[in-house]
Amino acid sequence: MFNKIIDALFFFNRTPQDHYSALKRNIIIIMLLITTLPLATMIIINYFQYKSHLRNQIIAPLFAMADKTRHSFDLFLDQRLAIIRFISTTYNFEDLSNEQNIKKVLISIKKEWSGFVDIGLINGQGDLVSYAGPYSLLGKNYSEQLSFQETQIKGHYISNVFLGFRKYPHIVMAVQHLTDDGQTWILRATIDTDFFDSLISSMGLPRQTDAFLINRDGILQTNSLYYGNTLEKCPLELPRVNFKSNSIEGIDDKNQAIFLVASPFSIASYILVIVWPQSVALQSWYALKTEMIIIFFISLAIIIFAVLKMTHVLITRIKTSDEHRENVLTELQHAQKLSSIGRLSAGVAHEINNPLAIINEKAGLMSDLIELSKDFNEKTKFIELTDAILNSVKRCKKITHRLLGFSKRIDIKIEPININHIIHEVLDFLEKDILYRKIEINLLLSESLASIHSDQGLIQQILVNLLTNAFAAVEEYGRVEIETHNLTDGRIILKISDNGCGIPKDVIKNIFDPFFTTKKEKGTGLGLSITYGIIKKLGGEISVSSKPGEGSVFSIELPDKPTELEVNNE
Ligand code: ADP
């Protein structure tokens, strides 16, 4: 199953050219997935871990700061309330009803405690019976006021901030006193809120951070830097707070992301709010995020480059080894074909040679007899017929002779030879043909051609076969060129080119096959296959390039020396 998937993915069973690009694409996709997925997962996990860690690190000090400041506020208000309560228990109603006394009390508490503006005594019916302070409030009735009613119920009262006559923010504190005879009266003091602002400014808030007080209805009790002035409605959404501080991440009225910590007072219905813009709070996070993104993209670029490079190298190697395997297979097939045909042809040639000898002998005898006999009807016809038999037998003999040559075990004699000399010898041998066909021979033989270790007879055979083919391919006055030169490693190259008919594409792939010929009865189809076999035996290579109508080039590379293996290889 797994193998099938691998085969399907990588097309192991098919090797056409276009499948290499599919294979390349699949390898690239798989390798990119394998390498980038863990990287991306790691970056994403780190991203969220760092973010939540940093967030906690940012929120925690805000919480501490809010709790500490809120505690100071609570302490301040509690102290003021305790002072009023102390006065109410130290003095009785009559003492405080005396205007001189109450003024003295105000002067002495103002001396010791900051924030007190005025102090007033309210009887059980809500009438202000005595007052010390800057306003003329005497005779005012408070029975309908929330402060009076709440003090009656709870025993004490701390108001929201309000603007007094002088438009200055104040709060009111009131304490109820119960006399021994069951009468109640209230001592009421006004306190200015300067302390609120000084406490907030001493909080040591980070840059661009805002802190202010609001009441439970969201009305600002102190001025805020960014969200309005005292007694205006705060535009921010608050987290749910009961007794403990709480935080929220949100968007403010200017569409700015913020961290908000809210801390409720325990003594009054105020909430201390700290607001920190995320753009400022998370600056270190943004820097880290940018670094992470840069590292991710650099790693990604390196991975992509490495994957592309590796895949390219891999595919090129696979392609080369496929081609190599194909070539080896073709050569193997060819060698096998040659060897089996060699064996077969040896038997056939032997078997045919005997009857051929008899036919030749009998036909010769018949021809002699006919020639010696007197003239008779159709004598010339008979002579022609026996000559035709003899010619055919001659042709058959030529074929069987070549077949035997093809099959016979070639005993190679390796000796130093100079190819240029052998070329001249072979050309001498073919001189008649050259002159008769008026073929132009161009010799481009390297004067410094290295001598190689090879078999003279076999090299002659190669040259004869190739030159015979070249002569057959060219017209009268055709041109055949023979070129030799040195290669590296002591190898030499021999090229035989002609400007003959050329070889069509569909023919060229078969020309080294035994018995393949396009020359009908004139050819045997054995020349090139024998040449191929010989060249392989001598450790060389043969290749051909040809353009129909323009000519062909046969190139032969021969080594300095064939290896033992090649020589002995059957
Ligand atoms: P034969 O010459 O008997 O046909 P070969 O094996 O020598 O057998 O050649 C096989 C075929 O290769 C030839 O029939 C011919 O079609 C082709 N051929 C070989 N050499 C040339 C050449 N120089 N120009 C054109 N065709 C050639």
Coordinates of C-alpha atoms and ligand atoms in Angstrom, one line a residue:
M1 CA 0.0 0.0 0.0
F2 CA 2.7 2.4 1.1
N3 CA 4.8 1.4 -1.9
K4 CA 1.9 2.1 -4.2
I5 CA 1.5 5.6 -2.8
I6 CA 5.2 6.3 -3.2
D7 CA 5.0 4.9 -6.8
A8 CA 2.0 7.1 -7.5
L9 CA 3.6 10.1 -6.0
F10 CA 7.0 9.8 -7.7
F11 CA 6.0 7.9 -10.9
F12 CA 8.6 5.3 -10.3
N13 CA 7.1 3.1 -12.9
R14 CA 7.2 5.7 -15.7
T15 CA 10.2 7.6 -16.9
P16 CA 9.0 9.9 -19.8
Q17 CA 10.6 13.3 -19.9
D18 CA 7.6 15.3 -18.7
H19 CA 7.3 13.1 -15.6
Y20 CA 10.6 14.4 -14.3
S21 CA 9.0 17.8 -13.9
A22 CA 6.0 16.2 -12.1
L23 CA 8.4 14.2 -9.9
K24 CA 10.4 17.5 -9.2
R25 CA 7.2 19.3 -8.4
N26 CA 6.0 16.6 -6.0
I27 CA 9.4 16.3 -4.2
I28 CA 9.5 20.1 -3.8
I29 CA 6.0 20.2 -2.4
I30 CA 6.6 17.3 0.0
M31 CA 10.0 18.6 1.2
L32 CA 8.6 22.1 1.6
L33 CA 5.7 20.7 3.6
I34 CA 8.0 18.5 5.8
T35 CA 10.4 21.4 6.5
T36 CA 8.1 24.4 6.7
L37 CA 5.2 22.9 8.6
P38 CA 7.2 22.3 11.8
L39 CA 8.8 25.7 11.4
A40 CA 5.5 27.4 11.0
T41 CA 3.9 25.4 13.9
M42 CA 6.8 26.4 16.1
I43 CA 6.6 30.0 15.1
I44 CA 2.8 30.1 15.7
I45 CA 3.1 28.4 19.1
N46 CA 5.9 30.7 20.1
Y47 CA 3.9 33.7 18.8
F48 CA 1.0 32.9 21.1
Q49 CA 3.1 31.9 24.1
Y50 CA 5.2 35.0 23.9
K51 CA 2.2 37.1 23.5
S52 CA 0.3 35.7 26.5
H53 CA 3.5 35.8 28.5
L54 CA 4.2 39.4 27.7
R55 CA 0.6 40.3 28.2
N56 CA 0.7 38.9 31.7
Q57 CA 3.9 40.7 32.3
I58 CA 2.3 43.9 31.2
I59 CA -1.0 43.4 33.1
A60 CA 0.5 42.3 36.4
P61 CA 2.3 45.6 37.3
L62 CA -0.8 47.5 36.3
F63 CA -2.9 45.3 38.6
A64 CA -0.4 45.9 41.4
M65 CA -0.3 49.6 40.8
A66 CA -4.1 49.8 40.7
D67 CA -4.5 47.9 43.9
K68 CA -1.8 50.0 45.7
T69 CA -3.3 53.3 44.6
R70 CA -6.9 52.2 45.3
H71 CA -5.7 51.2 48.8
S72 CA -4.2 54.7 49.4
F73 CA -7.6 56.2 48.3
D74 CA -9.4 53.9 50.6
L75 CA -7.1 54.8 53.5
F76 CA -7.5 58.6 52.8
L77 CA -11.3 58.3 52.8
D78 CA -11.3 56.0 55.8
Q79 CA -9.2 58.4 57.8
R80 CA -11.4 61.3 57.0
L81 CA -14.5 59.3 57.9
A82 CA -12.8 58.2 61.2
I83 CA -12.0 61.9 62.0
I84 CA -15.7 62.9 61.5
R85 CA -16.8 59.9 63.5
F86 CA -14.3 60.8 66.3
I87 CA -15.7 64.4 66.5
S88 CA -19.2 63.1 66.6
T89 CA -18.4 60.9 69.6
T90 CA -16.2 63.5 71.3
Y91 CA -18.6 66.3 71.1
N92 CA -22.3 66.2 71.9
F93 CA -25.1 67.8 69.8
E94 CA -25.2 70.9 72.0
D95 CA -21.4 71.5 71.8
L96 CA -21.5 71.3 68.1
S97 CA -24.6 73.4 67.8
N98 CA -22.5 76.3 69.1
E99 CA -21.1 78.0 66.1
Q100 CA -17.9 79.0 67.9
N101 CA -17.3 75.4 68.9
I102 CA -17.9 74.0 65.4
K103 CA -15.6 76.6 63.9
K104 CA -12.9 75.7 66.4
V105 CA -13.3 72.0 65.4
L106 CA -13.0 72.8 61.7
I107 CA -9.8 74.9 62.3
S108 CA -8.2 72.2 64.4
I109 CA -8.9 69.3 61.9
K110 CA -7.9 71.5 59.0
K111 CA -4.6 72.0 60.7
E112 CA -4.0 68.3 61.2
W113 CA -5.7 66.8 58.1
S114 CA -5.8 68.1 54.6
G115 CA -8.9 68.2 52.4
F116 CA -11.5 69.5 54.8
V117 CA -13.5 72.4 53.4
D118 CA -16.4 72.8 55.8
I119 CA -18.3 70.9 58.5
G120 CA -22.0 71.0 59.5
L121 CA -24.4 69.6 62.0
I122 CA -27.7 68.3 60.8
N123 CA -30.5 67.4 63.3
G124 CA -32.8 64.4 63.0
Q125 CA -35.2 66.4 60.8
G126 CA -32.6 67.2 58.2
D127 CA -32.0 70.8 59.2
L128 CA -28.5 72.2 59.2
V129 CA -28.3 73.6 62.7
S130 CA -24.7 74.8 62.8
Y131 CA -22.1 75.2 60.1
A132 CA -18.4 76.2 59.8
G133 CA -17.1 76.8 56.3
P134 CA -17.0 79.2 53.4
Y135 CA -20.6 78.9 52.3
S136 CA -23.8 80.2 54.0
L137 CA -25.8 77.1 54.3
L138 CA -27.4 77.5 57.7
G139 CA -31.0 76.6 57.8
K140 CA -30.8 74.4 54.7
N141 CA -32.9 71.2 54.9
Y142 CA -31.3 67.9 53.8
S143 CA -34.1 65.5 54.6
E144 CA -34.9 65.0 50.9
Q145 CA -31.3 64.5 49.9
L146 CA -29.8 61.1 49.2
S147 CA -26.9 61.8 51.5
F148 CA -29.3 62.3 54.5
Q149 CA -31.4 59.2 53.7
E150 CA -28.4 56.9 53.1
T151 CA -26.6 58.1 56.3
Q152 CA -29.8 57.3 58.2
I153 CA -29.8 53.8 56.9
K154 CA -26.1 52.9 56.8
G155 CA -24.7 55.2 59.6
H156 CA -22.2 56.9 57.3
Y157 CA -22.1 58.2 53.7
I158 CA -19.5 59.2 51.1
S159 CA -20.9 61.1 48.1
N160 CA -19.9 61.1 44.5
V161 CA -17.9 64.1 43.4
F162 CA -19.9 67.2 42.7
L163 CA -19.0 70.8 41.8
G164 CA -19.7 73.1 44.6
F165 CA -20.7 76.7 44.4
R166 CA -17.3 77.6 43.4
K167 CA -17.3 75.0 40.6
Y168 CA -14.6 73.1 42.4
P169 CA -14.9 69.3 42.8
H170 CA -15.8 68.1 46.2
I171 CA -17.1 65.1 48.0
V172 CA -19.4 65.0 51.0
M173 CA -18.9 62.6 54.0
A174 CA -21.5 62.2 56.7
V175 CA -21.6 60.2 59.9
Q176 CA -24.8 59.5 62.0
H177 CA -24.7 59.7 65.8
L178 CA -27.2 58.1 68.1
T179 CA -27.7 59.7 71.5
D180 CA -28.5 57.8 74.7
D181 CA -32.1 59.0 74.5
G182 CA -32.5 57.5 71.0
Q183 CA -32.1 60.8 69.1
T184 CA -30.0 60.9 65.9
W185 CA -28.0 63.7 64.4
I186 CA -25.6 63.8 61.5
L187 CA -22.1 65.4 61.3
R188 CA -21.4 66.3 57.7
A189 CA -18.1 67.5 56.1
T190 CA -17.1 68.6 52.6
I191 CA -13.7 67.5 51.4
D192 CA -12.0 68.8 48.3
T193 CA -10.6 66.3 45.8
D194 CA -7.1 67.8 45.3
F195 CA -5.8 64.7 47.0
F196 CA -7.3 62.5 44.3
D197 CA -5.3 64.2 41.6
S198 CA -2.0 64.3 43.6
L199 CA -2.4 60.6 44.4
I200 CA -3.0 59.7 40.7
S201 CA 0.0 61.8 39.6
S202 CA 2.2 60.1 42.1
M203 CA 1.4 56.6 40.8
G204 CA 4.4 56.6 38.5
L205 CA 2.4 55.5 35.5
P206 CA 4.1 54.4 32.3
R207 CA 4.2 56.7 29.3
Q208 CA 0.8 57.6 27.7
T209 CA -1.0 55.8 30.5
D210 CA -4.2 57.4 31.8
A211 CA -5.6 56.8 35.4
F212 CA -8.8 58.3 36.8
L213 CA -11.7 57.6 39.1
I214 CA -15.3 56.9 38.0
N215 CA -18.4 56.1 40.0
R216 CA -20.5 53.0 39.5
D217 CA -22.5 54.8 36.8
G218 CA -19.4 55.5 34.7
I219 CA -19.3 59.2 35.6
L220 CA -15.7 60.6 35.8
Q221 CA -14.8 61.6 39.4
T222 CA -11.5 63.1 38.4
N223 CA -10.2 64.5 35.1
S224 CA -8.9 62.0 32.6
L225 CA -6.1 62.7 30.2
Y226 CA -7.9 61.3 27.2
Y227 CA -11.4 60.4 28.2
G228 CA -13.0 63.5 29.5
N229 CA -13.3 65.8 32.5
T230 CA -14.8 65.4 36.0
L231 CA -18.5 64.6 35.9
E232 CA -18.5 63.7 32.2
K233 CA -19.5 60.2 31.1
C234 CA -16.6 57.9 30.6
P235 CA -16.7 56.4 27.1
L236 CA -14.9 53.2 27.9
E237 CA -16.4 49.8 28.4
L238 CA -15.4 48.5 31.8
P239 CA -14.9 44.9 33.0
R240 CA -17.3 43.5 35.6
V241 CA -15.9 44.5 39.1
N242 CA -17.3 43.5 42.4
F243 CA -14.7 43.4 45.1
K244 CA -11.6 42.5 43.1
S245 CA -9.6 44.3 40.4
N246 CA -10.2 43.1 36.9
S247 CA -8.8 43.8 33.5
I248 CA -10.1 43.9 29.9
E249 CA -8.5 44.3 26.4
G250 CA -10.6 46.5 24.2
I251 CA -11.0 49.4 21.9
D252 CA -11.5 53.0 23.1
D253 CA -13.6 55.7 21.5
K254 CA -10.7 56.7 19.3
N255 CA -10.5 53.1 18.0
Q256 CA -7.3 52.5 19.8
A257 CA -6.6 49.1 21.3
I258 CA -6.1 49.4 25.1
F259 CA -5.4 47.5 28.2
L260 CA -7.8 48.6 31.0
V261 CA -7.5 47.7 34.7
A262 CA -10.4 48.6 37.0
S263 CA -10.1 48.5 40.8
P264 CA -13.2 49.1 42.9
F265 CA -13.0 51.0 46.2
S266 CA -14.1 49.1 49.3
I267 CA -15.2 52.2 51.2
A268 CA -16.9 54.3 48.5
S269 CA -18.6 53.5 45.2
Y270 CA -15.6 54.6 43.1
I271 CA -13.6 52.6 40.7
L272 CA -10.0 53.4 39.9
V273 CA -9.3 52.9 36.2
I274 CA -5.9 52.6 34.5
V275 CA -5.8 52.7 30.7
W276 CA -2.7 51.8 28.7
P277 CA -2.7 51.9 24.9
Q278 CA -1.5 48.6 23.5
S279 CA 0.6 50.3 20.9
V280 CA 2.8 51.6 23.8
A281 CA 2.4 48.7 26.2
L282 CA 3.3 46.1 23.5
Q283 CA 6.2 47.9 22.0
S284 CA 8.6 45.2 23.1
W285 CA 6.2 42.6 21.7
Y286 CA 6.0 44.4 18.3
A287 CA 9.8 44.4 18.2
L288 CA 9.9 40.7 19.0
K289 CA 7.1 40.0 16.5
T290 CA 9.0 41.7 13.7
E291 CA 12.1 39.8 14.6
M292 CA 10.1 36.5 14.6
I293 CA 8.6 37.4 11.2
I294 CA 12.0 38.3 9.8
I295 CA 13.6 35.1 11.2
F296 CA 10.7 33.1 9.7
F297 CA 11.0 34.5 6.3
I298 CA 14.8 34.2 6.2
S299 CA 14.5 30.6 7.3
L300 CA 11.8 30.1 4.7
A301 CA 13.9 31.6 2.0
I302 CA 16.9 29.4 3.0
I303 CA 14.7 26.3 3.1
I304 CA 13.1 27.1 -0.3
F305 CA 16.6 27.7 -1.8
A306 CA 18.0 24.5 -0.3
V307 CA 14.9 22.4 -1.4
L308 CA 15.0 23.8 -4.9
K309 CA 18.7 23.2 -5.2
M310 CA 18.6 19.7 -3.7
T311 CA 15.7 18.7 -5.9
H312 CA 17.4 20.0 -9.0
V313 CA 20.5 18.0 -8.2
L314 CA 18.4 14.9 -7.3
I315 CA 16.3 15.1 -10.5
T316 CA 19.4 15.7 -12.6
R317 CA 21.1 12.6 -11.0
I318 CA 17.9 10.5 -11.5
K319 CA 17.7 11.6 -15.1
T320 CA 21.3 10.9 -15.8
S321 CA 21.1 7.5 -14.2
D322 CA 17.9 6.7 -16.0
E323 CA 19.5 7.6 -19.3
H324 CA 22.6 5.6 -18.4
R325 CA 20.4 2.6 -17.5
E326 CA 18.5 3.0 -20.8
N327 CA 21.8 3.1 -22.8
V328 CA 23.2 0.1 -21.0
L329 CA 20.0 -1.8 -21.6
T330 CA 20.0 -0.9 -25.3
E331 CA 23.7 -1.9 -25.6
L332 CA 23.1 -5.1 -23.7
Q333 CA 20.1 -6.0 -26.0
H334 CA 22.2 -5.1 -29.0
A335 CA 25.1 -7.2 -27.8
Q336 CA 22.8 -10.1 -27.0
K337 CA 21.2 -9.8 -30.4
L338 CA 24.7 -9.8 -32.1
S339 CA 25.9 -12.8 -30.1
S340 CA 22.8 -14.9 -30.8
I341 CA 22.7 -13.9 -34.4
G342 CA 26.4 -14.7 -34.6
R343 CA 25.9 -18.2 -33.3
L344 CA 22.9 -18.8 -35.5
S345 CA 24.5 -17.4 -38.6
A346 CA 27.6 -19.6 -38.1
G347 CA 25.4 -22.7 -38.2
V348 CA 23.4 -21.4 -41.2
A349 CA 26.5 -20.4 -43.1
H350 CA 28.0 -23.8 -42.7
E351 CA 24.8 -25.6 -43.7
I352 CA 24.3 -23.4 -46.7
N353 CA 27.9 -23.4 -47.9
N354 CA 27.9 -27.1 -48.7
P355 CA 24.8 -27.1 -51.0
L356 CA 26.0 -23.8 -52.4
A357 CA 29.3 -25.5 -53.4
I358 CA 27.4 -28.3 -55.0
I359 CA 25.1 -25.8 -56.9
N360 CA 28.2 -23.8 -57.9
E361 CA 30.0 -26.8 -59.2
K362 CA 26.9 -28.3 -61.0
A363 CA 26.0 -24.9 -62.5
G364 CA 29.6 -24.4 -63.7
L365 CA 29.6 -27.9 -65.2
M366 CA 26.3 -27.2 -66.8
S367 CA 27.7 -23.9 -68.2
D368 CA 30.8 -25.7 -69.6
L369 CA 28.7 -28.5 -71.1
I370 CA 26.4 -26.0 -72.8
E371 CA 29.3 -24.0 -74.2
L372 CA 31.0 -27.1 -75.5
S373 CA 27.9 -28.6 -77.0
K374 CA 26.8 -27.7 -80.5
D375 CA 24.4 -24.9 -81.1
F376 CA 20.9 -25.7 -80.3
N377 CA 17.7 -23.8 -79.8
E378 CA 17.8 -21.5 -76.8
K379 CA 21.6 -22.2 -76.3
T380 CA 22.2 -18.5 -75.4
K381 CA 19.2 -18.5 -73.1
F382 CA 20.6 -21.5 -71.3
I383 CA 24.0 -19.9 -71.0
E384 CA 22.4 -16.7 -69.5
L385 CA 20.4 -18.8 -67.1
T386 CA 23.4 -20.8 -65.8
D387 CA 25.4 -17.5 -65.5
A388 CA 22.5 -16.1 -63.4
I389 CA 22.7 -19.2 -61.2
L390 CA 26.4 -18.8 -60.8
N391 CA 26.0 -15.0 -60.0
S392 CA 23.4 -15.7 -57.4
V393 CA 25.6 -18.4 -55.9
K394 CA 28.5 -15.9 -55.8
R395 CA 26.3 -13.4 -54.0
C396 CA 25.1 -16.1 -51.6
K397 CA 28.8 -17.0 -50.9
K398 CA 29.6 -13.4 -50.2
I399 CA 26.8 -13.3 -47.6
T400 CA 27.8 -16.6 -46.0
H401 CA 31.4 -15.4 -46.0
R402 CA 30.4 -12.3 -44.1
L403 CA 28.1 -14.3 -41.8
L404 CA 31.0 -16.5 -40.9
G405 CA 33.2 -13.4 -40.4
F406 CA 30.5 -12.0 -38.2
S407 CA 30.2 -15.1 -36.1
K408 CA 33.8 -16.2 -35.9
R409 CA 35.7 -15.7 -32.7
I410 CA 38.0 -12.8 -33.4
D411 CA 41.5 -13.3 -32.2
I412 CA 42.7 -9.8 -31.4
K413 CA 46.3 -8.9 -31.7
I414 CA 46.9 -5.7 -29.7
E415 CA 49.9 -3.7 -30.9
P416 CA 50.9 0.0 -31.2
I417 CA 49.3 1.3 -34.4
N418 CA 49.0 4.6 -36.2
I419 CA 45.5 5.1 -37.5
N420 CA 46.7 7.6 -40.1
H421 CA 48.8 4.9 -41.7
I422 CA 46.0 2.4 -41.8
I423 CA 43.7 5.1 -43.4
H424 CA 46.2 5.5 -46.2
E425 CA 46.5 1.7 -46.6
V426 CA 42.7 1.3 -46.8
L427 CA 42.4 4.2 -49.3
D428 CA 45.0 2.5 -51.5
F429 CA 42.9 -0.6 -51.3
L430 CA 39.8 1.2 -52.3
E431 CA 41.5 3.4 -54.9
K432 CA 39.8 1.8 -57.9
D433 CA 36.4 2.5 -56.5
I434 CA 37.4 6.1 -55.7
L435 CA 38.6 6.8 -59.2
Y436 CA 35.8 5.0 -60.9
R437 CA 33.2 7.0 -58.9
K438 CA 35.2 10.2 -59.1
I439 CA 34.9 10.7 -55.4
E440 CA 36.8 13.5 -53.7
I441 CA 38.6 12.4 -50.6
N442 CA 39.5 15.1 -48.0
L443 CA 42.0 14.0 -45.5
L444 CA 42.2 16.1 -42.2
L445 CA 44.6 13.8 -40.4
S446 CA 46.3 15.1 -37.3
E447 CA 50.0 15.1 -37.8
S448 CA 50.5 14.7 -34.0
L449 CA 48.0 11.8 -33.8
A450 CA 49.0 9.6 -30.9
S451 CA 49.6 5.9 -31.7
I452 CA 47.2 3.7 -29.9
H453 CA 47.3 0.0 -28.8
S454 CA 44.7 -1.8 -31.0
D455 CA 44.3 -4.5 -33.7
Q456 CA 45.4 -3.4 -37.1
G457 CA 43.2 -5.9 -39.0
L458 CA 40.1 -4.9 -37.1
I459 CA 40.7 -1.2 -37.6
Q460 CA 41.1 -1.9 -41.4
Q461 CA 37.8 -3.7 -41.3
I462 CA 36.1 -0.8 -39.6
L463 CA 37.5 1.7 -42.1
V464 CA 36.5 -0.5 -45.1
N465 CA 32.9 -0.9 -43.8
L466 CA 32.4 2.8 -43.1
L467 CA 34.1 4.0 -46.3
T468 CA 32.2 1.5 -48.4
N469 CA 28.9 2.9 -46.9
A470 CA 30.1 6.5 -47.4
F471 CA 30.9 5.8 -51.1
A472 CA 27.6 4.1 -51.6
A473 CA 25.8 7.1 -50.1
V474 CA 27.4 9.8 -52.3
E475 CA 26.7 10.5 -55.9
E476 CA 29.4 10.7 -58.6
Y477 CA 31.8 13.5 -57.7
G478 CA 30.7 13.2 -54.1
R479 CA 32.9 14.1 -51.2
V480 CA 34.1 12.0 -48.3
E481 CA 36.1 13.5 -45.5
I482 CA 38.3 11.6 -43.1
E483 CA 39.4 13.4 -39.9
T484 CA 41.6 12.2 -37.0
H485 CA 42.7 14.1 -33.9
N486 CA 43.7 13.5 -30.3
L487 CA 41.4 13.6 -27.4
T488 CA 42.3 13.8 -23.7
D489 CA 43.5 10.6 -21.8
G490 CA 45.3 9.3 -24.9
R491 CA 42.1 8.6 -26.7
I492 CA 41.7 9.5 -30.3
I493 CA 38.8 10.3 -32.6
L494 CA 38.2 9.2 -36.1
K495 CA 35.5 10.9 -38.2
I496 CA 34.2 9.7 -41.5
S497 CA 31.8 12.2 -43.1
D498 CA 30.1 12.2 -46.5
N499 CA 27.9 14.6 -48.3
G500 CA 25.7 11.8 -49.5
C501 CA 22.0 11.0 -49.1
G502 CA 22.0 11.1 -45.3
I503 CA 20.0 8.8 -43.1
P504 CA 16.3 9.4 -42.3
K505 CA 15.3 9.5 -38.6
D506 CA 13.3 6.3 -38.6
V507 CA 16.2 4.5 -40.3
I508 CA 19.0 5.7 -38.1
K509 CA 17.9 3.8 -35.0
N510 CA 18.2 0.5 -36.8
I511 CA 21.4 0.9 -38.8
F512 CA 23.5 -1.0 -36.2
D513 CA 21.1 -3.9 -36.2
P514 CA 22.3 -7.1 -38.0
F515 CA 20.7 -7.6 -41.4
F516 CA 19.2 -4.1 -41.5
T517 CA 19.8 -2.6 -45.0
T518 CA 18.1 -0.1 -47.2
K519 CA 20.1 -1.3 -50.2
K520 CA 17.9 -4.3 -51.1
E521 CA 19.8 -7.1 -52.7
K522 CA 23.0 -5.0 -53.0
G523 CA 23.4 -4.8 -49.2
T524 CA 23.8 -7.5 -46.5
G525 CA 23.0 -5.3 -43.5
L526 CA 26.0 -6.7 -41.7
G527 CA 28.6 -3.9 -42.2
L528 CA 27.6 -1.6 -39.4
S529 CA 26.6 -4.3 -36.9
I530 CA 30.1 -5.9 -37.4
T531 CA 31.7 -2.5 -37.1
Y532 CA 29.8 -1.8 -33.9
G533 CA 30.9 -5.2 -32.4
I534 CA 34.5 -4.6 -33.3
I535 CA 34.6 -1.1 -31.9
K536 CA 33.0 -2.3 -28.6
K537 CA 35.6 -5.1 -28.5
L538 CA 38.4 -2.5 -28.9
G539 CA 36.9 -0.5 -26.0
G540 CA 35.7 2.3 -28.3
E541 CA 32.4 4.1 -29.0
I542 CA 30.7 4.8 -32.2
S543 CA 28.1 7.5 -32.8
V544 CA 26.3 8.9 -35.9
S545 CA 24.8 12.1 -36.9
S546 CA 23.0 12.6 -40.1
K547 CA 20.8 15.0 -42.0
P548 CA 18.8 13.5 -44.9
G549 CA 19.9 15.1 -48.2
E550 CA 23.0 16.7 -46.6
G551 CA 25.2 13.7 -45.5
S552 CA 26.3 11.7 -42.5
V553 CA 29.1 11.7 -39.9
F554 CA 30.3 8.6 -38.2
S555 CA 32.5 9.4 -35.2
I556 CA 34.6 6.7 -33.5
E557 CA 36.4 7.2 -30.3
L558 CA 39.2 4.7 -29.6
P559 CA 41.0 4.3 -26.3
D560 CA 44.7 4.2 -25.8
K561 CA 44.4 0.6 -25.0
P562 CA 41.3 -1.7 -24.7
T563 CA 40.9 -3.3 -21.2
E564 CA 41.3 -7.0 -20.7
L565 CA 37.6 -7.4 -20.1
E566 CA 36.6 -5.8 -23.4
V567 CA 39.1 -7.9 -25.4
N568 CA 38.0 -11.2 -23.8
N569 CA 34.3 -10.3 -23.8
E570 CA 32.4 -12.6 -26.1
Ligands
ADP1 P1 24.6 -2.5 -45.9 O1 25.6 -1.5 -46.2 O2 24.9 -3.8 -46.4 O3 23.2 -2.1 -46.1 P2 25.3 -1.7 -43.2 O4 25.1 -2.4 -41.9 O5 26.7 -1.3 -43.6 O6 24.7 -2.7 -44.3 O7 24.4 -0.4 -43.3 C1 23.1 -0.5 -42.9 C2 22.3 0.7 -43.5 O8 22.8 1.9 -42.9 C3 22.5 0.9 -44.9 O9 21.6 0.1 -45.7 C4 22.2 2.4 -45.1 O10 20.8 2.6 -45.3 C5 22.6 3.0 -43.9 N1 23.9 3.6 -44.0 C6 25.1 3.2 -43.5 N2 26.1 4.2 -43.8 C7 25.5 5.2 -44.4 C8 25.9 6.4 -45.0 N3 27.2 6.8 -44.9 N4 25.0 7.2 -45.6 C9 23.7 6.9 -45.7 N5 23.2 5.7 -45.2 C10 24.1 4.9 -44.6

